[in-house]
mmCIF file of C-alpha atoms in Angstrom:
data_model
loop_
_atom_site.group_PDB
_atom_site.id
_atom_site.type_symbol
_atom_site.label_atom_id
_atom_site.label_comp_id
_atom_site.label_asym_id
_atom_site.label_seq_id
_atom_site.Cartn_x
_atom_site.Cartn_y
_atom_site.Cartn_z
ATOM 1 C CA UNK N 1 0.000 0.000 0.000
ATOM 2 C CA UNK N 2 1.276 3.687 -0.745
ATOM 3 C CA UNK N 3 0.283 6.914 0.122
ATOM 4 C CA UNK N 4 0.523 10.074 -2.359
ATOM 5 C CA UNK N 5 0.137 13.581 -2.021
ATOM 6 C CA UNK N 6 -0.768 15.065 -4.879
ATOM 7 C CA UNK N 7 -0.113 18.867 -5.746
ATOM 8 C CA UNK N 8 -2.722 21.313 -8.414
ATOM 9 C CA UNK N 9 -4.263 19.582 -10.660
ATOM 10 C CA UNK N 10 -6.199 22.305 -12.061
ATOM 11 C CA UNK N 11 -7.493 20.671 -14.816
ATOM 12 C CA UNK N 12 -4.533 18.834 -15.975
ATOM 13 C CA UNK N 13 -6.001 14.950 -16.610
ATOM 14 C CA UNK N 14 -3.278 14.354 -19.040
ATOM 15 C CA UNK N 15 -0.626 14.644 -16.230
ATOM 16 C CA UNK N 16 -2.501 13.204 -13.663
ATOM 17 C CA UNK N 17 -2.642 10.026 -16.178
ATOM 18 C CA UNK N 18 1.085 9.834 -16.777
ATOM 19 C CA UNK N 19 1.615 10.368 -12.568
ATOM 20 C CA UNK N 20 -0.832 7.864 -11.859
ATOM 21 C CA UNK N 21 0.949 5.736 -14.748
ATOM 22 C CA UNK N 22 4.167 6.291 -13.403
ATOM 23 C CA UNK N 23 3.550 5.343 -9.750
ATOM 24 C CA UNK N 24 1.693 2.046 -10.976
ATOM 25 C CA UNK N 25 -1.226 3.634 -9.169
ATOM 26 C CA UNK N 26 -3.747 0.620 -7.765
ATOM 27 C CA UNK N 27 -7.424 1.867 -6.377
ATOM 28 C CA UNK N 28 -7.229 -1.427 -4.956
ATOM 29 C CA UNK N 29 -4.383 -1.145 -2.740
ATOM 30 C CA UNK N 30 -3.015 2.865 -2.849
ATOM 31 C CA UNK N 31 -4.645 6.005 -1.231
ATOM 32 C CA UNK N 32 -3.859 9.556 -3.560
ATOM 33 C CA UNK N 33 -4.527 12.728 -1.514
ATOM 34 C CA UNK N 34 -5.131 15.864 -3.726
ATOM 35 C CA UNK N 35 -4.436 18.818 -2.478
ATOM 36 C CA UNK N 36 -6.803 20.963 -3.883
ATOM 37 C CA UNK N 37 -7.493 23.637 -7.649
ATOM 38 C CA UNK N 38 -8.969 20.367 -8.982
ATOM 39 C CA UNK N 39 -10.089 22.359 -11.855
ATOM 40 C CA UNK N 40 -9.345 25.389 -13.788
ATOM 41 C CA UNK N 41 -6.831 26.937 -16.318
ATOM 42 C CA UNK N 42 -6.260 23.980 -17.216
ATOM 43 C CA UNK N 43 -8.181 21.761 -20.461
ATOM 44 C CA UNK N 44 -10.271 19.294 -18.963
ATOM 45 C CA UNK N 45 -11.525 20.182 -15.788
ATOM 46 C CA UNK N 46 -14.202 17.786 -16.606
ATOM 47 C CA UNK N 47 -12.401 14.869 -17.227
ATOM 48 C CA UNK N 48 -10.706 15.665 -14.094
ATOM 49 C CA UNK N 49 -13.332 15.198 -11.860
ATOM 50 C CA UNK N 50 -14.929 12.213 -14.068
ATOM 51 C CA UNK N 51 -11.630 10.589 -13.280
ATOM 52 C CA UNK N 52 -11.704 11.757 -9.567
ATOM 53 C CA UNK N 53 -15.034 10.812 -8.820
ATOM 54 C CA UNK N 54 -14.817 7.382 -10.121
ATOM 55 C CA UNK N 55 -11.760 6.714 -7.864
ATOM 56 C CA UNK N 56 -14.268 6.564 -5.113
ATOM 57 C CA UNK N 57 -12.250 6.439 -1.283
ATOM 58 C CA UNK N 58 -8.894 5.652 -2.777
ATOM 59 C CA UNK N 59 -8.925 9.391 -4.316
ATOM 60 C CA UNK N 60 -9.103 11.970 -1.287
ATOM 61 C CA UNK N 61 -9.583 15.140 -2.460
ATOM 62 C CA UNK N 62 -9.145 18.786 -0.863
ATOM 63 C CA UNK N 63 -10.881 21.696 -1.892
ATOM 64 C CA UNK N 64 -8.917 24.647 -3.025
ATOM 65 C CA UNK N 65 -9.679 28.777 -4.163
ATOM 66 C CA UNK N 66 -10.577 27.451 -7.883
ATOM 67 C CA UNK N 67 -12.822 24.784 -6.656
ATOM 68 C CA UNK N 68 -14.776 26.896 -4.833
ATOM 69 C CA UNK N 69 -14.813 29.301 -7.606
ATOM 70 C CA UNK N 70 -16.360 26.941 -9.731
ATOM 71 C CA UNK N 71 -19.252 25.821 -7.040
ATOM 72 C CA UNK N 72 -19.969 29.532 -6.822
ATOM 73 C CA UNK N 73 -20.398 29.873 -10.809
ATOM 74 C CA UNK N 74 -22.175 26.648 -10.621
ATOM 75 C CA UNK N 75 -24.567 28.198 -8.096
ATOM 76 C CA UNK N 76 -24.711 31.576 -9.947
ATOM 77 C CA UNK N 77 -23.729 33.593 -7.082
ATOM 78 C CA UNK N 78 -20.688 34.568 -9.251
ATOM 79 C CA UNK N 79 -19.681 35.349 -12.523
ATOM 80 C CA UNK N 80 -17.040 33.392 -14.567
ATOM 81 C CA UNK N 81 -13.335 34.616 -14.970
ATOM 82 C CA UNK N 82 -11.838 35.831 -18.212
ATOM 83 C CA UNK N 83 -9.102 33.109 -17.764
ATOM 84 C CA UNK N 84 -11.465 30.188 -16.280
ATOM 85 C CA UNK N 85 -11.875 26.976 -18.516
ATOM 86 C CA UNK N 86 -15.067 25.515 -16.954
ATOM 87 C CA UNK N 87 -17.281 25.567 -19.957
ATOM 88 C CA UNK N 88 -17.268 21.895 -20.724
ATOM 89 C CA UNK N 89 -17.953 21.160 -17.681
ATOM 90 C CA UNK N 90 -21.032 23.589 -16.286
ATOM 91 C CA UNK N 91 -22.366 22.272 -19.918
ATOM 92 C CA UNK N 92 -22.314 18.484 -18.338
ATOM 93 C CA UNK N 93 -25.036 15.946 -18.413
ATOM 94 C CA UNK N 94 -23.734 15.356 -15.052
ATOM 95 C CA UNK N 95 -22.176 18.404 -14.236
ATOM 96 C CA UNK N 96 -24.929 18.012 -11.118
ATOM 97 C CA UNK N 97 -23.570 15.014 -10.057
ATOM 98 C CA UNK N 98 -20.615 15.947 -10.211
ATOM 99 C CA UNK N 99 -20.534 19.335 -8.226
ATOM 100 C CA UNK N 100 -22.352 17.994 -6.073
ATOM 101 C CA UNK N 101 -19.720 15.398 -5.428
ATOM 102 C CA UNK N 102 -17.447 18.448 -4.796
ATOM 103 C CA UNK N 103 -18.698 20.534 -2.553
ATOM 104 C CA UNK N 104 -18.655 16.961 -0.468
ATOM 105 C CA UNK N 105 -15.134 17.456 -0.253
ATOM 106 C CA UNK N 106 -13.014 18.856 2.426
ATOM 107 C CA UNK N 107 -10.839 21.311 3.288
ATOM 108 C CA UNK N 108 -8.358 19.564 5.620
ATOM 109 C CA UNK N 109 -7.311 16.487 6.020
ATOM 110 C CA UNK N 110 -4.539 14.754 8.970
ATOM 111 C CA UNK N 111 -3.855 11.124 7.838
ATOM 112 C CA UNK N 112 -0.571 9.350 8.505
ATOM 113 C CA UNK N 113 0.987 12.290 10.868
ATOM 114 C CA UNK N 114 0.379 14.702 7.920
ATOM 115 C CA UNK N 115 -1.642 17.641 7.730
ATOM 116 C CA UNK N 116 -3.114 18.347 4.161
ATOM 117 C CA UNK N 117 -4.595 21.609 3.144
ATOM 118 C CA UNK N 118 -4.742 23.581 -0.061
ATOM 119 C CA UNK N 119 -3.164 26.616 0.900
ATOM 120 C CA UNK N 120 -1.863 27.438 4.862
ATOM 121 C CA UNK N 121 -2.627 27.368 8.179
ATOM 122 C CA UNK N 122 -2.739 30.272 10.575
ATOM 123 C CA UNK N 123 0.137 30.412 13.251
ATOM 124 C CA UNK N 124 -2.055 30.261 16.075
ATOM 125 C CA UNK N 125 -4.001 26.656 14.977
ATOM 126 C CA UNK N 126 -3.333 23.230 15.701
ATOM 127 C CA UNK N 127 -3.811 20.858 14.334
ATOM 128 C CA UNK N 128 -7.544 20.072 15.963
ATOM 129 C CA UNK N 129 -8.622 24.317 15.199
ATOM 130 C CA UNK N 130 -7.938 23.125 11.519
ATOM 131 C CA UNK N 131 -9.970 20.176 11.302
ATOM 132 C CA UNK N 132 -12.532 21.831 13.314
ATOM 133 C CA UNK N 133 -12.396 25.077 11.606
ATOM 134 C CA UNK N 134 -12.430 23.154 7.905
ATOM 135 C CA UNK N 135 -15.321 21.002 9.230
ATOM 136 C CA UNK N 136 -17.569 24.244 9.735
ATOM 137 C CA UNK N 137 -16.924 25.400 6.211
ATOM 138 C CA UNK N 138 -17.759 21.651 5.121
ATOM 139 C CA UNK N 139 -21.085 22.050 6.944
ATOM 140 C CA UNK N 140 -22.030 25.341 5.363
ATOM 141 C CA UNK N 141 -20.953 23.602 1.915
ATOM 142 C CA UNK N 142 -22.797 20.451 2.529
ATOM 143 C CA UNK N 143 -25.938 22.930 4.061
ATOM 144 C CA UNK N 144 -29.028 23.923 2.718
ATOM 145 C CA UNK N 145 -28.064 27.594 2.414
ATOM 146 C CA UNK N 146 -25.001 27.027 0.246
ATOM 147 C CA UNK N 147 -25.889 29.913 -2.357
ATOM 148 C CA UNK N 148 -25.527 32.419 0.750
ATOM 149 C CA UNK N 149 -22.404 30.965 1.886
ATOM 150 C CA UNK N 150 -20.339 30.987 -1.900
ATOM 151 C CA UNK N 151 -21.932 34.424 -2.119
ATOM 152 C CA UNK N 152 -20.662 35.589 1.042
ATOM 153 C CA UNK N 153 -17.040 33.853 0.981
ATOM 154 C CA UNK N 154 -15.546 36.460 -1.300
ATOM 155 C CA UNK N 155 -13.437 39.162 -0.016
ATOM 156 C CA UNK N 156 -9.969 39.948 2.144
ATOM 157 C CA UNK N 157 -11.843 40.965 5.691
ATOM 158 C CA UNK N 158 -11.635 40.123 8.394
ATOM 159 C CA UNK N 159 -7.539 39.738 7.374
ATOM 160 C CA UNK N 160 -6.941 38.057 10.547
ATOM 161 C CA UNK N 161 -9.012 34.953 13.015
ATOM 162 C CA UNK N 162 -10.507 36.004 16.264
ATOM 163 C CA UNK N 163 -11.805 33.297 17.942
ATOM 164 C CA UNK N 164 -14.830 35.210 18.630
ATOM 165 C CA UNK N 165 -16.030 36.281 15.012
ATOM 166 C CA UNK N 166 -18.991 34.714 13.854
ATOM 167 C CA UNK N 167 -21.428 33.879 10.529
ATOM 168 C CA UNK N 168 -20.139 34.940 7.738
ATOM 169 C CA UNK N 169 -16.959 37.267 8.255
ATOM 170 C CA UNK N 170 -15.961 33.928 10.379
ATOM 171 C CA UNK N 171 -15.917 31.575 7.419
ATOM 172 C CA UNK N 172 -14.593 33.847 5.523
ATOM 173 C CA UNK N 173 -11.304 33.777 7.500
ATOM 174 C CA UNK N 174 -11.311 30.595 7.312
ATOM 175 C CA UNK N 175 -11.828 30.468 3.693
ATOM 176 C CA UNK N 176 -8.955 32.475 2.987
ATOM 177 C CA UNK N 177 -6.683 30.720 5.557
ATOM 178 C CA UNK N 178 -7.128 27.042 4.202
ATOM 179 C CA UNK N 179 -7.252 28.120 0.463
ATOM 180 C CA UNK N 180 -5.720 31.680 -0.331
ATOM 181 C CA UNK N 181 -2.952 32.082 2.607
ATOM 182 C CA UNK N 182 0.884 33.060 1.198
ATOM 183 C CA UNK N 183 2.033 35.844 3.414
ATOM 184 C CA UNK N 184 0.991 36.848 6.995
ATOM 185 C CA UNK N 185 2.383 38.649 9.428
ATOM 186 C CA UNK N 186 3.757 36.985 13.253
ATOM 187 C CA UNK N 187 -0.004 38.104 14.315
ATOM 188 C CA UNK N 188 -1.378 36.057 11.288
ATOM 189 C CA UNK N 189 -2.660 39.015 9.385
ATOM 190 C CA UNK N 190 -3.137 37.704 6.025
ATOM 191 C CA UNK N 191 -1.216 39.558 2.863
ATOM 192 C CA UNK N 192 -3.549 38.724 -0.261
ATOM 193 C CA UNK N 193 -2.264 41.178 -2.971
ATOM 194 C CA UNK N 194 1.414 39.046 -3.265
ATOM 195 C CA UNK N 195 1.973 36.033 -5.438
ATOM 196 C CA UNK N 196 5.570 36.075 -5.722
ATOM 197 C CA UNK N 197 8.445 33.887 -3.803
ATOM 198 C CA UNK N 198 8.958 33.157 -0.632
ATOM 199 C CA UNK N 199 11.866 35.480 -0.570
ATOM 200 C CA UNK N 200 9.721 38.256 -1.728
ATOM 201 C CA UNK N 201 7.377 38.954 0.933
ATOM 202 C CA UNK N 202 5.926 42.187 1.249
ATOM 203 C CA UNK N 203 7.184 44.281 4.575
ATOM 204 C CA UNK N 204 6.096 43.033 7.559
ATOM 205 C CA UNK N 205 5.232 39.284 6.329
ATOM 206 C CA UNK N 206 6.389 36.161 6.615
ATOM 207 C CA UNK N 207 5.415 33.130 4.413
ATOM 208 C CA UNK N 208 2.954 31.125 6.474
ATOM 209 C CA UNK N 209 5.282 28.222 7.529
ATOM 210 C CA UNK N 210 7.802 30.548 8.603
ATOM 211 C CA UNK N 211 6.106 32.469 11.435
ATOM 212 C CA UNK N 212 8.094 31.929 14.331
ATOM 213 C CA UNK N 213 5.913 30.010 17.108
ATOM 214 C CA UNK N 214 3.725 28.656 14.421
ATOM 215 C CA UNK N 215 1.052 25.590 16.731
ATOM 216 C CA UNK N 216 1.892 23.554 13.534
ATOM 217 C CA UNK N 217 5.773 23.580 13.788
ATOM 218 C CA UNK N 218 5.610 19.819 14.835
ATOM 219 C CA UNK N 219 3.435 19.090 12.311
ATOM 220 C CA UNK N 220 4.303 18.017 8.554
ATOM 221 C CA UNK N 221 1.869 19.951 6.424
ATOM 222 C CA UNK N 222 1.559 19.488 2.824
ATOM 223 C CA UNK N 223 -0.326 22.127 0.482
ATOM 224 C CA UNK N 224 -0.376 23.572 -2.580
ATOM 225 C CA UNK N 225 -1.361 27.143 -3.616
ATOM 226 C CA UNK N 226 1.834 28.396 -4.117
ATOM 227 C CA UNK N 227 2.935 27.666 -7.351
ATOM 228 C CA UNK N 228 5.642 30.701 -7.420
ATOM 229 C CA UNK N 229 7.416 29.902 -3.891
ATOM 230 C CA UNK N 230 10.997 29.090 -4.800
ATOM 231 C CA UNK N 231 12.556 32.277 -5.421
ATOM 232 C CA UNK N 232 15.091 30.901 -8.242
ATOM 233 C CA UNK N 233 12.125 29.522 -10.143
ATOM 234 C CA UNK N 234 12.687 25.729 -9.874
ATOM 235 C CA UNK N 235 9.912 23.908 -8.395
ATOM 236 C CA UNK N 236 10.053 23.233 -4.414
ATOM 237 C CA UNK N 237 11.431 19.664 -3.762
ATOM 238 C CA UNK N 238 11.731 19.866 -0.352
ATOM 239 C CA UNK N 239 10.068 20.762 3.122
ATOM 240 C CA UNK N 240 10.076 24.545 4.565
ATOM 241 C CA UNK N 241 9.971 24.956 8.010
ATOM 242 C CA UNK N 242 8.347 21.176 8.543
ATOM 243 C CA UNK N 243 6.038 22.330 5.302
ATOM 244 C CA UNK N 244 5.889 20.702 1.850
ATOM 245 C CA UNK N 245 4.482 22.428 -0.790
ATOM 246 C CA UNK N 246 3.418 20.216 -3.976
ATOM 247 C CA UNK N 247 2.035 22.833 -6.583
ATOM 248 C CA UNK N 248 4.438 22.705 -9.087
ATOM 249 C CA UNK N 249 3.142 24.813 -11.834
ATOM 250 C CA UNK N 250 1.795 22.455 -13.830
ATOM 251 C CA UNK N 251 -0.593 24.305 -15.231
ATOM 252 C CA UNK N 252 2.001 26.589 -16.109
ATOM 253 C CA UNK N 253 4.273 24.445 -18.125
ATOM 254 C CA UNK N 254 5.881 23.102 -14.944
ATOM 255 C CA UNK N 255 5.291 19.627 -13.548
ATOM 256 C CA UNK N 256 3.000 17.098 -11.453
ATOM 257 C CA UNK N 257 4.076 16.365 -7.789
ATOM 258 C CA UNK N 258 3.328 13.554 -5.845
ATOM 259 C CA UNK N 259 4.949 12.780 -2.422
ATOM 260 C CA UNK N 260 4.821 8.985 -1.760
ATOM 261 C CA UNK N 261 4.866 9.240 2.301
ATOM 262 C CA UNK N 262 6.413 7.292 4.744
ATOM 263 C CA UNK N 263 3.001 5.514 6.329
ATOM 264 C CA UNK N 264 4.846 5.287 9.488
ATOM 265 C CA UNK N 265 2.915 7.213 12.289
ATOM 266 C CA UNK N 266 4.521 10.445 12.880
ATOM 267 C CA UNK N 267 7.129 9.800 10.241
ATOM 268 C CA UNK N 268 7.840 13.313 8.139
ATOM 269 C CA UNK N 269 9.952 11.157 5.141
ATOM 270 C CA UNK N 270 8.311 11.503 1.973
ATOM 271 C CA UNK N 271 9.923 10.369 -1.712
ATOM 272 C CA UNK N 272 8.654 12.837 -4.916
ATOM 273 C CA UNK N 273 7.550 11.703 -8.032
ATOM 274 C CA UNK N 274 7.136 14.201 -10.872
ATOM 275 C CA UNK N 275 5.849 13.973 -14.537
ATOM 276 C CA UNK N 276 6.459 17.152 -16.909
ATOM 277 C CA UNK N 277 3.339 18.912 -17.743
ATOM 278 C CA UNK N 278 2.440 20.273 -21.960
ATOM 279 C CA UNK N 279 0.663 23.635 -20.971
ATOM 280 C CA UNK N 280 2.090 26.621 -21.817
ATOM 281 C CA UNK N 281 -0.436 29.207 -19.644
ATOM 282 C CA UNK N 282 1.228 32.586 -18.049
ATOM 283 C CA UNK N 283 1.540 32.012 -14.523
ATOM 284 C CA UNK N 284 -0.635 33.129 -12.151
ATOM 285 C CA UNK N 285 -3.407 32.249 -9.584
#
């Protein structure tokens, strides 16, 4: 049996095909965990989730800023992008079924000493305020009122979590935490206007995993998001401050990244398995 973590797929089935192919992936006997930006930018968004969806348990599947992009469209709360690619599949016989399938998903996951999320965590949560604080986004997305939730998740404020906020400026931090987070400060303010490197953080921020005193520190946490992080340009290969990011830019003519994990409880050891990726798309999130 092996475990994966898989970084942004965003639309990419072709690579997920030649990862999958190149790991000898079994639905019988291996568990993938995707890491979120399922869809979007990318050419088949809805061959993607055709391909997810029919994996059934052994494909675990985060949600990520795109994906809840696309529920919002989906729910007309919101109107498309210029750059989104989702026509093929909000014109789906089953794009219902489907959709419906994703906004099932979660936000955060902790399996096999690893904590999985799409984006960050805030310094001051453990490991239990993630799970807790994904699972009340999960409920809202699972609700009955889940057009007044997508329409009220957009925004920056509140730019930083106080235990005591509540409705919807409260998901809304969460939100942005577990699927938009780069930069924040040692407070855990949240910076949303930078994209670039981890070595070019606006004044007064810190990227995420670097916040001194972080709860997580002790954790491994893998995510995605960040497809711009290493400063020199080459995709990340290796952990940050105890935190492994797997979005490679493949959407952006980079690559695929999957971390095969070491299943051992508590163990931090991962091995990385990358396929190359045929877009050509200008980067950007």
């Amino acid at each position: 049996m092996s475990l994966y973590c898989i970084g942004d797929l965003q639309g990419c089935s072709a690579a997920l095909e030649a990862l999958l192919e190149k790991i000898d992936f079994s639905p019988s006997r291996d568990t993938l965990y995707l890491l979120g930006d399922l869809v979007n930018r990318g050419p088949d968004s809805l061959g993607t989730l055709r391909r997810l969806a029919g994996l059934g348990d052994s494909a675990q599947c985060l949600l990520g800023n795109h994906d809840l992009h696309l529920l919002a469209v989906w729910q007309g709360v919101h109107k498309p992008g210029r750059s989104d690619t989702l026509d093929a599949l909000l014109q789906a016989p089953d794009r219902d079924a489907l959709l419906d399938w994703l906004r099932h998903r979660a936000l955060a996951i902790y399996r096999h000493g690893w904590l999985m999320v799409h984006a960050g965590v805030l310094p001051p949560w453990t490991v239990a305020d993630t799970l807790a604080m994904a699972g009340e986004v999960e409920a809202a997305l699972r609700g009955a009122e889940l057009k007044d939730f997508l329409r009220d998740m957009y925004g920056n404020a509140p730019c930083q979590w106080d235990p005591a906020l509540r409705g919807a400026d409260r998901l809304r931090v969460i939100v942005n935490a577990l699927t938009r987070l780069r930069f924040c400060t040692a407070q855990g303010a949240m910076e949303f206007g930078s994209n670039e490197g981890a070595g070019r953080a606006p004044p007064g921020y810190l990227p995420w995993f670097e916040v001194p005193g972080r709860a997580t520190r002790h954790v491994p946490i893998a995510f995605g998001h960040w497809s711009t992080l290493a400063a020199d340009g080459q995709p990340p290969t290796g952990l940050h401050s105890n935190a492994l990011p797997l979005d490679t830019g493949c959407v952006w003519g980079g690559c695929l990244s999957a971390a095969r994990l070491d299943s051992a409880a508590g163990g931090a050891g991962f091995e990385l398995v990358q396929v190359p990726c045929a877009q050509a798309r200008k980067p950007g999130k």
